[in-house]
mmCIF file of C-alpha atoms in Angstrom:
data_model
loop_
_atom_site.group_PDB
_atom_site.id
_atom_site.type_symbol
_atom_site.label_atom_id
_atom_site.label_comp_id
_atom_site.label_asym_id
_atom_site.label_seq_id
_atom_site.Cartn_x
_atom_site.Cartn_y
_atom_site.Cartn_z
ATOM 1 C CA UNK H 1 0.207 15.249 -1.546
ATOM 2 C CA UNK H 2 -2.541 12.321 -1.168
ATOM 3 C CA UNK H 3 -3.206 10.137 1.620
ATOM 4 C CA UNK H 4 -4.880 6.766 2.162
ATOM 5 C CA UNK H 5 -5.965 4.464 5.009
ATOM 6 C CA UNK H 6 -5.681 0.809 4.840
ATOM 7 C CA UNK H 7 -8.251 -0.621 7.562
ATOM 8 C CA UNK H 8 -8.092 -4.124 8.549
ATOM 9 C CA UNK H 9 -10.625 -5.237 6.544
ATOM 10 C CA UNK H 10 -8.845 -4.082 3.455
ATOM 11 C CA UNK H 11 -5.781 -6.221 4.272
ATOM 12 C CA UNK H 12 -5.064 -9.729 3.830
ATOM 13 C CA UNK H 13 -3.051 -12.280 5.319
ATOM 14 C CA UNK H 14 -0.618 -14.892 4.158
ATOM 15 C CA UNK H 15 1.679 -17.964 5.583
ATOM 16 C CA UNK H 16 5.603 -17.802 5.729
ATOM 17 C CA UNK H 17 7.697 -20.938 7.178
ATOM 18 C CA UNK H 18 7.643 -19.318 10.590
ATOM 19 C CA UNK H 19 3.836 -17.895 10.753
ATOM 20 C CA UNK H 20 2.212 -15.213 8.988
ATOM 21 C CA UNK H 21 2.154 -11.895 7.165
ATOM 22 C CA UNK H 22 0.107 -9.359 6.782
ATOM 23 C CA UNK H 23 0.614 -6.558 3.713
ATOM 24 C CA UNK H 24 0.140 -3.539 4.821
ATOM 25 C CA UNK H 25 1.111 -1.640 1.726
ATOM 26 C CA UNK H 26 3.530 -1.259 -0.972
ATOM 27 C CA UNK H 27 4.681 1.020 -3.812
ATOM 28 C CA UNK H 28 4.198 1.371 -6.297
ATOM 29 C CA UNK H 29 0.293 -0.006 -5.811
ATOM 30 C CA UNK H 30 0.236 -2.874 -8.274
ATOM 31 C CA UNK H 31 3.318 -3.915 -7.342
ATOM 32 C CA UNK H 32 3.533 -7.793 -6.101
ATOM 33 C CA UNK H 33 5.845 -9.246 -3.245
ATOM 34 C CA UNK H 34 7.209 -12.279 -4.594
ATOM 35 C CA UNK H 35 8.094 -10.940 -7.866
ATOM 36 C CA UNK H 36 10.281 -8.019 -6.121
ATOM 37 C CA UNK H 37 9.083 -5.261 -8.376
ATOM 38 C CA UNK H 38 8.385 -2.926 -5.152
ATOM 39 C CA UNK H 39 10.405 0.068 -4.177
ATOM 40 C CA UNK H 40 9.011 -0.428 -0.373
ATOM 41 C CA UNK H 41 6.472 -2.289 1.742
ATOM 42 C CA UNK H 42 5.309 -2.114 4.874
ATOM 43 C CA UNK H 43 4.024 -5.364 7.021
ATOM 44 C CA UNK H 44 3.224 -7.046 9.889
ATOM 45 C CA UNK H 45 4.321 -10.318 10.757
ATOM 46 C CA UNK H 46 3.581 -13.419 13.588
ATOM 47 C CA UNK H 47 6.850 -15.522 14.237
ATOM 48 C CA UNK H 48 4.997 -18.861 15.758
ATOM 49 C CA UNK H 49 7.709 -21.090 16.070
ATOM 50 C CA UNK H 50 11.094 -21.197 18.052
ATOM 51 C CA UNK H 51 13.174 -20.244 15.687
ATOM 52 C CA UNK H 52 12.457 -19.425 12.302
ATOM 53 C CA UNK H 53 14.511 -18.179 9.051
ATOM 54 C CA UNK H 54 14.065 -15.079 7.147
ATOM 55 C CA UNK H 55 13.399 -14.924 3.401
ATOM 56 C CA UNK H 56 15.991 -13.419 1.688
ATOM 57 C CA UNK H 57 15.894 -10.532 -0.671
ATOM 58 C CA UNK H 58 19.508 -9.507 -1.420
ATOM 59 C CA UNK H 59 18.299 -6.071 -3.349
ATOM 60 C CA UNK H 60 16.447 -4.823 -0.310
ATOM 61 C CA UNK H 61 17.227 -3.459 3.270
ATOM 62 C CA UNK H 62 15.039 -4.266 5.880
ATOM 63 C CA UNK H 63 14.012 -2.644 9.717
ATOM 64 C CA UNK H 64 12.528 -4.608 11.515
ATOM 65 C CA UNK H 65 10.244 -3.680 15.047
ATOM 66 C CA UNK H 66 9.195 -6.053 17.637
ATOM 67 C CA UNK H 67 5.386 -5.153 18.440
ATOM 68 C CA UNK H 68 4.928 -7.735 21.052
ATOM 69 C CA UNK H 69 7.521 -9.966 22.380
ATOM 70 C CA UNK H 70 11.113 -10.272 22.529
ATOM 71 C CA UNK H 71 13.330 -11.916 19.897
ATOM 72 C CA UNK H 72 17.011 -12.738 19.122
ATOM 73 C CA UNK H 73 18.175 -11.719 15.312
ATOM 74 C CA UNK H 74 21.066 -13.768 14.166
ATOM 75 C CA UNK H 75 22.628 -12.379 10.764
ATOM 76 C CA UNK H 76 24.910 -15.304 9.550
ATOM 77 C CA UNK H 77 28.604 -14.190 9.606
ATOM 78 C CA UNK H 78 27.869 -10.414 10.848
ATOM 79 C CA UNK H 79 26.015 -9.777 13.703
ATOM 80 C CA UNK H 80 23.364 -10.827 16.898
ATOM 81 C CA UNK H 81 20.760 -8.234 18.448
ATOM 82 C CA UNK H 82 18.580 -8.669 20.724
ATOM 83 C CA UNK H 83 15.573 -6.963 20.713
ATOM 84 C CA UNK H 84 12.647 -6.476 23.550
ATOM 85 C CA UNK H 85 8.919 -4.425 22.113
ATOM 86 C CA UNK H 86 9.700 -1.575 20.056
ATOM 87 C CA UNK H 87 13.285 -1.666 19.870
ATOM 88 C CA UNK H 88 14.329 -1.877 16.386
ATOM 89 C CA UNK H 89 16.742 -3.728 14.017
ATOM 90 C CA UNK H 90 17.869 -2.524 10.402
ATOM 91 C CA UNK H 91 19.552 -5.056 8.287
ATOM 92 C CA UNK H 92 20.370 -6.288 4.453
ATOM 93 C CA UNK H 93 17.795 -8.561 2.952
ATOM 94 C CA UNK H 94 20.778 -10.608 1.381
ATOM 95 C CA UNK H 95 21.562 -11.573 5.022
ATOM 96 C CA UNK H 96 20.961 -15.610 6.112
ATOM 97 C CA UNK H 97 19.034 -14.039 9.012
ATOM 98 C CA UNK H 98 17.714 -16.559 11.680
ATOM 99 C CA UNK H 99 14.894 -15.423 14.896
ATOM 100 C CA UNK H 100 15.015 -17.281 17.827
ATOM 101 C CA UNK H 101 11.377 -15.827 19.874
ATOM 102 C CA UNK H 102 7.894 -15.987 19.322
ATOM 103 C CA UNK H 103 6.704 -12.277 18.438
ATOM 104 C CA UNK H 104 4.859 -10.341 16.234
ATOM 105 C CA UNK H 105 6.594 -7.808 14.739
ATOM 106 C CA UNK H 106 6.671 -4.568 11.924
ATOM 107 C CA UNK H 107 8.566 -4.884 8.581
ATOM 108 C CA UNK H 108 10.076 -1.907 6.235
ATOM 109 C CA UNK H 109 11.699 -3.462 3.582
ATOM 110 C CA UNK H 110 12.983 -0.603 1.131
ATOM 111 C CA UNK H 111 14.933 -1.262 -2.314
ATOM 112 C CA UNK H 112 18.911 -0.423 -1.967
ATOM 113 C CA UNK H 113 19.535 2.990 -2.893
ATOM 114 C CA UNK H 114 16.567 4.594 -0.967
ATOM 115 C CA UNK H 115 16.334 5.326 2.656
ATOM 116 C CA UNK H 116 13.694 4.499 5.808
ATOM 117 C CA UNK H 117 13.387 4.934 9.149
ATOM 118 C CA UNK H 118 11.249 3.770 11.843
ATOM 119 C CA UNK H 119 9.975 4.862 15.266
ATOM 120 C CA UNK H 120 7.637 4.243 18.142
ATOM 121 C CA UNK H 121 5.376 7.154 19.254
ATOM 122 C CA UNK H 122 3.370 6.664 22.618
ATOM 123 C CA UNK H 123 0.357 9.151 22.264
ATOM 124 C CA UNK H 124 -1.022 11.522 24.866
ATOM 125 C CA UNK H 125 -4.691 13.220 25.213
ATOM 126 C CA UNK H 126 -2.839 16.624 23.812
ATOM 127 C CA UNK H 127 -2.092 16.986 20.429
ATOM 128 C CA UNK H 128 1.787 16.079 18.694
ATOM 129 C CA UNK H 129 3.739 17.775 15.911
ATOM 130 C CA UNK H 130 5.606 15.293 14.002
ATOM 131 C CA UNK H 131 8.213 16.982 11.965
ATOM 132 C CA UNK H 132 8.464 15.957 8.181
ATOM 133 C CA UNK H 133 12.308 15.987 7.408
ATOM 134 C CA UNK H 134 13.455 16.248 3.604
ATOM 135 C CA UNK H 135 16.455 14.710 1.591
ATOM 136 C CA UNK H 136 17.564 16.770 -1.489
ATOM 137 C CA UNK H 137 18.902 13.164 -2.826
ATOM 138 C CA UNK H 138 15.425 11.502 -3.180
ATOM 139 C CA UNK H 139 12.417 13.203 -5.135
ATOM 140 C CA UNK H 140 9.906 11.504 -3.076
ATOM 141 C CA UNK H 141 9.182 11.068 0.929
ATOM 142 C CA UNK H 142 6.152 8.474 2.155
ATOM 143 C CA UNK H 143 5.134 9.029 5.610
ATOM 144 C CA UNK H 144 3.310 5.862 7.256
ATOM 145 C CA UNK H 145 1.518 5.813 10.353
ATOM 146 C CA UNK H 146 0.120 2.215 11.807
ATOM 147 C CA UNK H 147 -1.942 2.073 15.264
ATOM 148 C CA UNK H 148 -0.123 -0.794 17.173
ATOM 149 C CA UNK H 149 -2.513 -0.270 19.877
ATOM 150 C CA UNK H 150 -4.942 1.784 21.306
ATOM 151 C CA UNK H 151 -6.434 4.840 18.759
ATOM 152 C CA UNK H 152 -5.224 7.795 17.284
ATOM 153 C CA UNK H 153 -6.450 10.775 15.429
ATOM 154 C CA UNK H 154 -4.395 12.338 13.100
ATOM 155 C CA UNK H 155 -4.659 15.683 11.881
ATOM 156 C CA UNK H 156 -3.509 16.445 8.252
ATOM 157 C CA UNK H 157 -3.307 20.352 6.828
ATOM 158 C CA UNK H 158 -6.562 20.253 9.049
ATOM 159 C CA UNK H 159 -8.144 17.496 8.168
ATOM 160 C CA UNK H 160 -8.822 14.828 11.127
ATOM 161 C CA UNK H 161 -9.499 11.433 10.879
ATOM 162 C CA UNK H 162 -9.480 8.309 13.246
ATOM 163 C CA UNK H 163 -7.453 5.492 13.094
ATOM 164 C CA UNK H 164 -8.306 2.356 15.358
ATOM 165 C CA UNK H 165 -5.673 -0.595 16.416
ATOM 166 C CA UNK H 166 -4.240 -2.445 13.074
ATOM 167 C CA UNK H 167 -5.096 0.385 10.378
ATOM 168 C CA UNK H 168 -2.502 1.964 8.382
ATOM 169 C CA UNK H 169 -2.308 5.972 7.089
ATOM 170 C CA UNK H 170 -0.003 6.327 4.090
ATOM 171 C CA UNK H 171 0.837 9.906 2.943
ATOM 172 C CA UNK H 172 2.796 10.477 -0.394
ATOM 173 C CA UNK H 173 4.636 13.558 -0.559
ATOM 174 C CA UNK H 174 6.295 15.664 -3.733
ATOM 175 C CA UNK H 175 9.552 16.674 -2.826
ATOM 176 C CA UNK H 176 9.272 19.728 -1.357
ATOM 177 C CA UNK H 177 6.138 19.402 0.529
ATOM 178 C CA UNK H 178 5.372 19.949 3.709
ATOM 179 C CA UNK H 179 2.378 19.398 5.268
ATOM 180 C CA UNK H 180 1.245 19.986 8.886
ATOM 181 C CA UNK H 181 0.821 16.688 10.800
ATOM 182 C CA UNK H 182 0.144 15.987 14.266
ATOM 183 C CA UNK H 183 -1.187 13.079 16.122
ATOM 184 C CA UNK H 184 -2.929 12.479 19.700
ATOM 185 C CA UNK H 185 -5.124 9.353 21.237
ATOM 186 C CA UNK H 186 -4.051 6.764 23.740
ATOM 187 C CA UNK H 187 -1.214 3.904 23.253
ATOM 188 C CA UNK H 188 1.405 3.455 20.098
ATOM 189 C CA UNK H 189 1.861 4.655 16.792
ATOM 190 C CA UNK H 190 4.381 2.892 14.632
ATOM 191 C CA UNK H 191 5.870 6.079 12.443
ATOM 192 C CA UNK H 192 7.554 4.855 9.171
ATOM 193 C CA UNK H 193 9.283 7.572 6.566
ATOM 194 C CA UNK H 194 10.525 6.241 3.488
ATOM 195 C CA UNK H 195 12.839 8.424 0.676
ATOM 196 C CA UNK H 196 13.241 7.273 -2.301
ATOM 197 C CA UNK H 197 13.114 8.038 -5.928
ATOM 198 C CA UNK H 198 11.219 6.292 -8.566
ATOM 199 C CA UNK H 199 11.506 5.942 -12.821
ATOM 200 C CA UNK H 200 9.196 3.518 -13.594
ATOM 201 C CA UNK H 201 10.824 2.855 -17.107
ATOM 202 C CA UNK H 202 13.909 0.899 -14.672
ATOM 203 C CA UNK H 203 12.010 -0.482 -12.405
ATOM 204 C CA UNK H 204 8.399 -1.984 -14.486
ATOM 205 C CA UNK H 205 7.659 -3.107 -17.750
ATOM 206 C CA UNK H 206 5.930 -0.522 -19.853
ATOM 207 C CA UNK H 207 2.545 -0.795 -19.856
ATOM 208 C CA UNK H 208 1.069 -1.798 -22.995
ATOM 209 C CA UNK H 209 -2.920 -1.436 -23.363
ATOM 210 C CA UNK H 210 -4.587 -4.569 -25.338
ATOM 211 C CA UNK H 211 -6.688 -3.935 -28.142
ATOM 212 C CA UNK H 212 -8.893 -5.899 -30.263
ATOM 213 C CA UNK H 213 -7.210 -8.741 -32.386
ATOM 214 C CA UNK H 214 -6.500 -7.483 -36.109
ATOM 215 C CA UNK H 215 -5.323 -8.928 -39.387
ATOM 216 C CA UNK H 216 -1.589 -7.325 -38.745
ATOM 217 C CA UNK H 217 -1.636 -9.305 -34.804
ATOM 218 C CA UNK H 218 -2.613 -12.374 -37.736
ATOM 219 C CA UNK H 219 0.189 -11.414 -39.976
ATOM 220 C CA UNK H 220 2.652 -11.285 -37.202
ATOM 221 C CA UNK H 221 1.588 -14.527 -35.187
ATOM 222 C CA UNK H 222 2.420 -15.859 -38.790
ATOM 223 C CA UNK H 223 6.190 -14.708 -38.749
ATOM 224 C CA UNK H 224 6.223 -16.014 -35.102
ATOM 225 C CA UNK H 225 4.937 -19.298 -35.463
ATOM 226 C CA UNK H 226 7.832 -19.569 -37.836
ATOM 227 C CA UNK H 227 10.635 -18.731 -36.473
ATOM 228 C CA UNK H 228 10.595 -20.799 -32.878
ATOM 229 C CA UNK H 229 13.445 -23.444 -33.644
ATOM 230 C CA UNK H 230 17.162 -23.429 -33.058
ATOM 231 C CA UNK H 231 19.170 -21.695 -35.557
ATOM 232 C CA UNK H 232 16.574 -19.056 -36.544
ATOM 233 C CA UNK H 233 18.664 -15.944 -35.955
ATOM 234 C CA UNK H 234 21.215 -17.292 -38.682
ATOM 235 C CA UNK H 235 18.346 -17.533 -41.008
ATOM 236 C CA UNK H 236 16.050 -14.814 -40.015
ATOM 237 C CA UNK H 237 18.554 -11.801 -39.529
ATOM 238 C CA UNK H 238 16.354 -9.567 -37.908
ATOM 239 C CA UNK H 239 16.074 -11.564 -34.869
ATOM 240 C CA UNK H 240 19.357 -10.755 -34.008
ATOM 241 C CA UNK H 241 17.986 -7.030 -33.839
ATOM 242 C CA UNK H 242 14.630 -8.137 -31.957
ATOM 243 C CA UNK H 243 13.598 -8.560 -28.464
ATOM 244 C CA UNK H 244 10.387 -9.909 -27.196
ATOM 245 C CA UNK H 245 9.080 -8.410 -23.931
ATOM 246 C CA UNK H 246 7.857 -10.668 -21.333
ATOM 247 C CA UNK H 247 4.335 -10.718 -21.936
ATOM 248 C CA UNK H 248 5.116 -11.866 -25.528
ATOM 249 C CA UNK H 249 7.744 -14.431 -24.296
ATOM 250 C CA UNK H 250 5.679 -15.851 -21.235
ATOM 251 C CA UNK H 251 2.807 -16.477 -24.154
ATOM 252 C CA UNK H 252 5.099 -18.110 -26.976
ATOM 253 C CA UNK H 253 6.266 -20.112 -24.455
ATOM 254 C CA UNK H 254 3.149 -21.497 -23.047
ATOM 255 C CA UNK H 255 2.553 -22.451 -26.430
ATOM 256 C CA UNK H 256 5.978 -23.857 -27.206
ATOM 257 C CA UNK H 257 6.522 -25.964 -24.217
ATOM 258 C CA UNK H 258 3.494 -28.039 -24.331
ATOM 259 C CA UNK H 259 4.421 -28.394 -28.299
ATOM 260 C CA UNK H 260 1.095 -27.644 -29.346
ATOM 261 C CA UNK H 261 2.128 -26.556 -33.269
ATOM 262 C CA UNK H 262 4.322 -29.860 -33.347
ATOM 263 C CA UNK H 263 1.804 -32.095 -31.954
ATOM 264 C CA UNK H 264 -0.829 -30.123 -34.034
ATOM 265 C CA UNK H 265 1.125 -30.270 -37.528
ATOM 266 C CA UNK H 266 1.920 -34.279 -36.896
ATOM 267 C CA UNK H 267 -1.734 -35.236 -36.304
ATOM 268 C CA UNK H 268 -2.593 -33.014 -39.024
ATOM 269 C CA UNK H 269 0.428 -34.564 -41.734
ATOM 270 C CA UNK H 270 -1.194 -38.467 -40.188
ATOM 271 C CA UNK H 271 -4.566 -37.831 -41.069
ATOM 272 C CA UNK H 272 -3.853 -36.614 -44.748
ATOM 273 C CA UNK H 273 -1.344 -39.409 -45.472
ATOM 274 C CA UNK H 274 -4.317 -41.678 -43.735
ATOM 275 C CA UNK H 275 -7.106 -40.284 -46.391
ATOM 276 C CA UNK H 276 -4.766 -40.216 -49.278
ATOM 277 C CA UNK H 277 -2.790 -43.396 -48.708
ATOM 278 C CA UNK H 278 -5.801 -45.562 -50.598
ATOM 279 C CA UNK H 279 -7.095 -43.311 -52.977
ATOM 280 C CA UNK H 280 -3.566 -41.172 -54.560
ATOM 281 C CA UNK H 281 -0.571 -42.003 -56.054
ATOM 282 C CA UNK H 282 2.529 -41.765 -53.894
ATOM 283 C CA UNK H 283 3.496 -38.653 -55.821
ATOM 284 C CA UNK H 284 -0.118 -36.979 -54.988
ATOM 285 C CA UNK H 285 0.224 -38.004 -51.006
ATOM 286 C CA UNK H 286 3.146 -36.302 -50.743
ATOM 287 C CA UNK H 287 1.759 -33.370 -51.974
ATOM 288 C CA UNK H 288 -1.162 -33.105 -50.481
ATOM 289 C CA UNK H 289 0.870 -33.392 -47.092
ATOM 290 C CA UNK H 290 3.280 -30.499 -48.384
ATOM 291 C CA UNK H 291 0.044 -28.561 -48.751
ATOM 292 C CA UNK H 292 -0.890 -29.503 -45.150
ATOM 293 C CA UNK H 293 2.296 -27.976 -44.073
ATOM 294 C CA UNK H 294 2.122 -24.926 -45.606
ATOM 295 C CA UNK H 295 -1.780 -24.830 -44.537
ATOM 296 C CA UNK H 296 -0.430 -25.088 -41.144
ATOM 297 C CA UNK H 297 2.276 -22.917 -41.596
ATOM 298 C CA UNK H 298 0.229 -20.082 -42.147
ATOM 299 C CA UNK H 299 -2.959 -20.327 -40.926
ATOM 300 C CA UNK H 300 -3.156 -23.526 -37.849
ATOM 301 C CA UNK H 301 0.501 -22.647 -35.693
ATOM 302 C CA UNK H 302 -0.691 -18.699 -36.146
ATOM 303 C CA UNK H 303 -3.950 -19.278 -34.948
ATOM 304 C CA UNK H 304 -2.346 -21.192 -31.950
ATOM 305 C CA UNK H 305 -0.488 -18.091 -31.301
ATOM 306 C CA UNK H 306 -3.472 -15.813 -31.529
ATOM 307 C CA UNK H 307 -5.181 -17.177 -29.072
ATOM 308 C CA UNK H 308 -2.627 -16.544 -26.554
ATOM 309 C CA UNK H 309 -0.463 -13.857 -27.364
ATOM 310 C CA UNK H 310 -0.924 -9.961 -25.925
ATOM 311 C CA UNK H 311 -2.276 -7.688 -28.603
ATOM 312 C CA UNK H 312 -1.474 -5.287 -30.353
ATOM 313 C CA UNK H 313 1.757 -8.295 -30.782
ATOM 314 C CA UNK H 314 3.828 -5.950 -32.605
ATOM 315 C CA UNK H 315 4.550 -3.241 -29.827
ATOM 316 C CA UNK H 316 5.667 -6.531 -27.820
ATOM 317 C CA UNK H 317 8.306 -6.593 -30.315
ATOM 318 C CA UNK H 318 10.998 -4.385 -29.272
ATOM 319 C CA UNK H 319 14.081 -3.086 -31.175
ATOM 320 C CA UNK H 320 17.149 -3.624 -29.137
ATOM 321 C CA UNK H 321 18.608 0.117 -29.816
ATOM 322 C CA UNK H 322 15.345 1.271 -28.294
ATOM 323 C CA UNK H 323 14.426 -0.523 -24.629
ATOM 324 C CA UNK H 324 14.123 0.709 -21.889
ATOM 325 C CA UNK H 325 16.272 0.490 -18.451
ATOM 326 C CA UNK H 326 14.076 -2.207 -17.328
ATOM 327 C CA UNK H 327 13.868 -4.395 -20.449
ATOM 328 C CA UNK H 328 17.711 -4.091 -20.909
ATOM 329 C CA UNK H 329 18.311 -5.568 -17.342
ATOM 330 C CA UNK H 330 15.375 -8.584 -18.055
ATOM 331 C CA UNK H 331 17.053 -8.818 -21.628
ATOM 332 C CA UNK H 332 20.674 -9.526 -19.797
ATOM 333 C CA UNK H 333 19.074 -11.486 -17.617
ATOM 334 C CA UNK H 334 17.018 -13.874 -19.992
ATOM 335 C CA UNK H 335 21.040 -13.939 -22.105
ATOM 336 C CA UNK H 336 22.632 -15.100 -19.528
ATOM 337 C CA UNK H 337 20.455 -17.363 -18.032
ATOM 338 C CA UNK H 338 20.568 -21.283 -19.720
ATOM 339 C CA UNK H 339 16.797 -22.442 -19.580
ATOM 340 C CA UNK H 340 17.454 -25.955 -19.937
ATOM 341 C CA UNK H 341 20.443 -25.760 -17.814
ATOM 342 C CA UNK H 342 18.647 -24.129 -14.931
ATOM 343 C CA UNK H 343 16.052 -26.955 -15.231
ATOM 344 C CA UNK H 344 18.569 -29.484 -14.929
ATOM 345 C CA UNK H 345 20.007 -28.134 -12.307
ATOM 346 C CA UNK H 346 16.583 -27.934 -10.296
ATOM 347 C CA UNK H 347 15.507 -31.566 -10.967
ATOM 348 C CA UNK H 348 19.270 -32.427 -9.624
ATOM 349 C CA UNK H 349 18.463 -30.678 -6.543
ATOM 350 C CA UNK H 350 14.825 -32.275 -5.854
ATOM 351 C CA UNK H 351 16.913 -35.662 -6.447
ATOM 352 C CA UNK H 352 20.000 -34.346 -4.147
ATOM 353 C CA UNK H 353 16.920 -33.720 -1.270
ATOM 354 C CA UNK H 354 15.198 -36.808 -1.764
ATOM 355 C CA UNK H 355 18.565 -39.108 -1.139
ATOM 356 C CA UNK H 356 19.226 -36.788 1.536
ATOM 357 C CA UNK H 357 15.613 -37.433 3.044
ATOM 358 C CA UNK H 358 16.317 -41.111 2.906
ATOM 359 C CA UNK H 359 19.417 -40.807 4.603
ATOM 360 C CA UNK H 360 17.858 -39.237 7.471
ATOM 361 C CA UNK H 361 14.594 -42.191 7.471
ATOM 362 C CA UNK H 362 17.883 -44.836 7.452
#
């Protein structure tokens, strides 16, 4: 078991379209909202305006509490609730949910396949047992406590500690733990208990520490530098048995879409033809450009690459027969996604909102 408390002033807030949010915490740790690598996270939330729509994340589930106010929840095509303070909603992320209320509410948002559960507990000057129920189907259980108002103090296996309005206790239990928790103070506790199971191999890229650049990072940055044009795999065989990882492919192509090698090798192949023009036989300029080429081939466009890629840049070279759960679903992802397609497709829709803008001004 281990426990942590988030106090306010380790928190920090961000803007949504309908007001703001506040991370209260997340698993695993270094896990990051908007790239939807989390098993669960736990928030607060402001809705400012009128009515407001929900972000959608079709691979979670969501409860949602109302902390102050009262707010209408309309899921698109399913359902309406209504909810006054501390009543409770639980819903799929992949609904086109829409709020009608000003409130501020709580947010468990928990990736399909696990399970959550939230409730209110109004505290009293005499001490509380909270029960810590187990499910054989998930090797891990998170209990959450966060002070909506007032104070509490809760004790853990003895331990006491003091939590003031807006701080959040996170305990982290093995499966068959057990611990002896209680709570007492004055006001409302929001209790949150989250079941889930984690692998990290399916859900996070395996963690590769960097090292110092070496002559084999050189060596390969050489065979990479060469093989970024259309075609390669019918040339280079191996490719067809190769898969870079995303560090490696977020790095080749920074490099590749601002055509830095091209741009590089052109200026280069212009300034020898430009010295050699006057001074060589045709015969002699066209060599010494060929030996530009191969100068850039395999020292210039790797160098590029050095600079930028993640070393050691072999273990970011994966064999296909080998990835992990993870990589296989980014690999699938990455073959059937059509960069330049999807590209298209997004400068169609900035055009498609733009004539429907000036529409509206007509």
């Amino acid at each position: 078991m281990k426990y942590k408390v988030y106090k306010k002033s380790d928190l920090s807030s961000s803007r949504w379209t309908g007001g703001t949010t506040t991370q209260l915490a997340i698993f695993p740790e270094d896990s990051v909202y908007l790239q939807r690598n989390f098993i669960w996270r736990l928030s607060t939330a402001t809705c400012d305006l009128e009515e407001s729509d929900f972000s959608r994340l079709p691979d979670y589930d969501r409860i949602l509490m109302v902390l102050k106010g009262n707010v209408v929840l309309a899921h698109q095509d399913v359902r309406v609730a209504k909810l006054n303070e501390l009543e409770q909603d639980s819903f799929d992320g992949g609904y086109k949910t829409k709020s009608f209320g000003k409130i501020t509410d709580y947010n468990l948002m928990i990736k399909k396949g696990n399970r959550g559960a939230l409730e209110a507990i109004t505290l009293s000057s005499e001490s509380t047992g909270l029960e810590c129920e187990k499910d054989a189907d998930y090797d891990l259980h998170t209990i959450a406590l966060y002070v909506s108002d007032g104070f509490c103090t809760a004790d853990i296996n003895g331990e006491t500690m003091m939590l003031m309005p807006g701080y959040q206790l996170v305990i982290d239990l093995e499966a068959l733990e057990k611990p002896s928790l209680s709570v007492m103070g004055e006001g409302t506790v929001i209790r949150s208990d989250i079941w889930y199971n984690y692998e990290a191999d399916r859900m996070r890229p395996v963690e590769i520490p960097a090292e110092p650049a070496s002559f084999q990072d050189f060596l390969t940055c050489i065979y990479l530098a060469n093989v970024q044009f259309r075609g390669a795999k019918h040339i280079f065989k191996r490719l067809k048995r190769e898969w870079n990882d995303e560090a490696l492919t977020k790095a080749i192509r920074k490099v590749e879409n601002l055509y830095i090698p091209f741009f590089i090798g052109l200026i280069g192949a212009c300034a020898v033809l430009g010295l050699t023009i006057n001074s060589l036989s045709g015969g002699m300029c066209i060599l010494a450009i060929m030996l530009w080429l191969v100068f850039d081939m395999l020292i210039v466009s790797p160098l590029i690459y050095m600079a930028v890629v993640p070393k050691p840049v072999r273990k970011h070279i994966k064999s296909i027969d080998s990835l992990t759960p993870y990589e296989e679903m980014v690999r699938a992802q990455q073959m059937g996604s059509n960069e330049r397609l999807d590209k298209l497709m997004k400068k169609y829709e900035k055009t498609s909102e733009r004539v429907d803008r000036m529409k509206r001004d007509i």
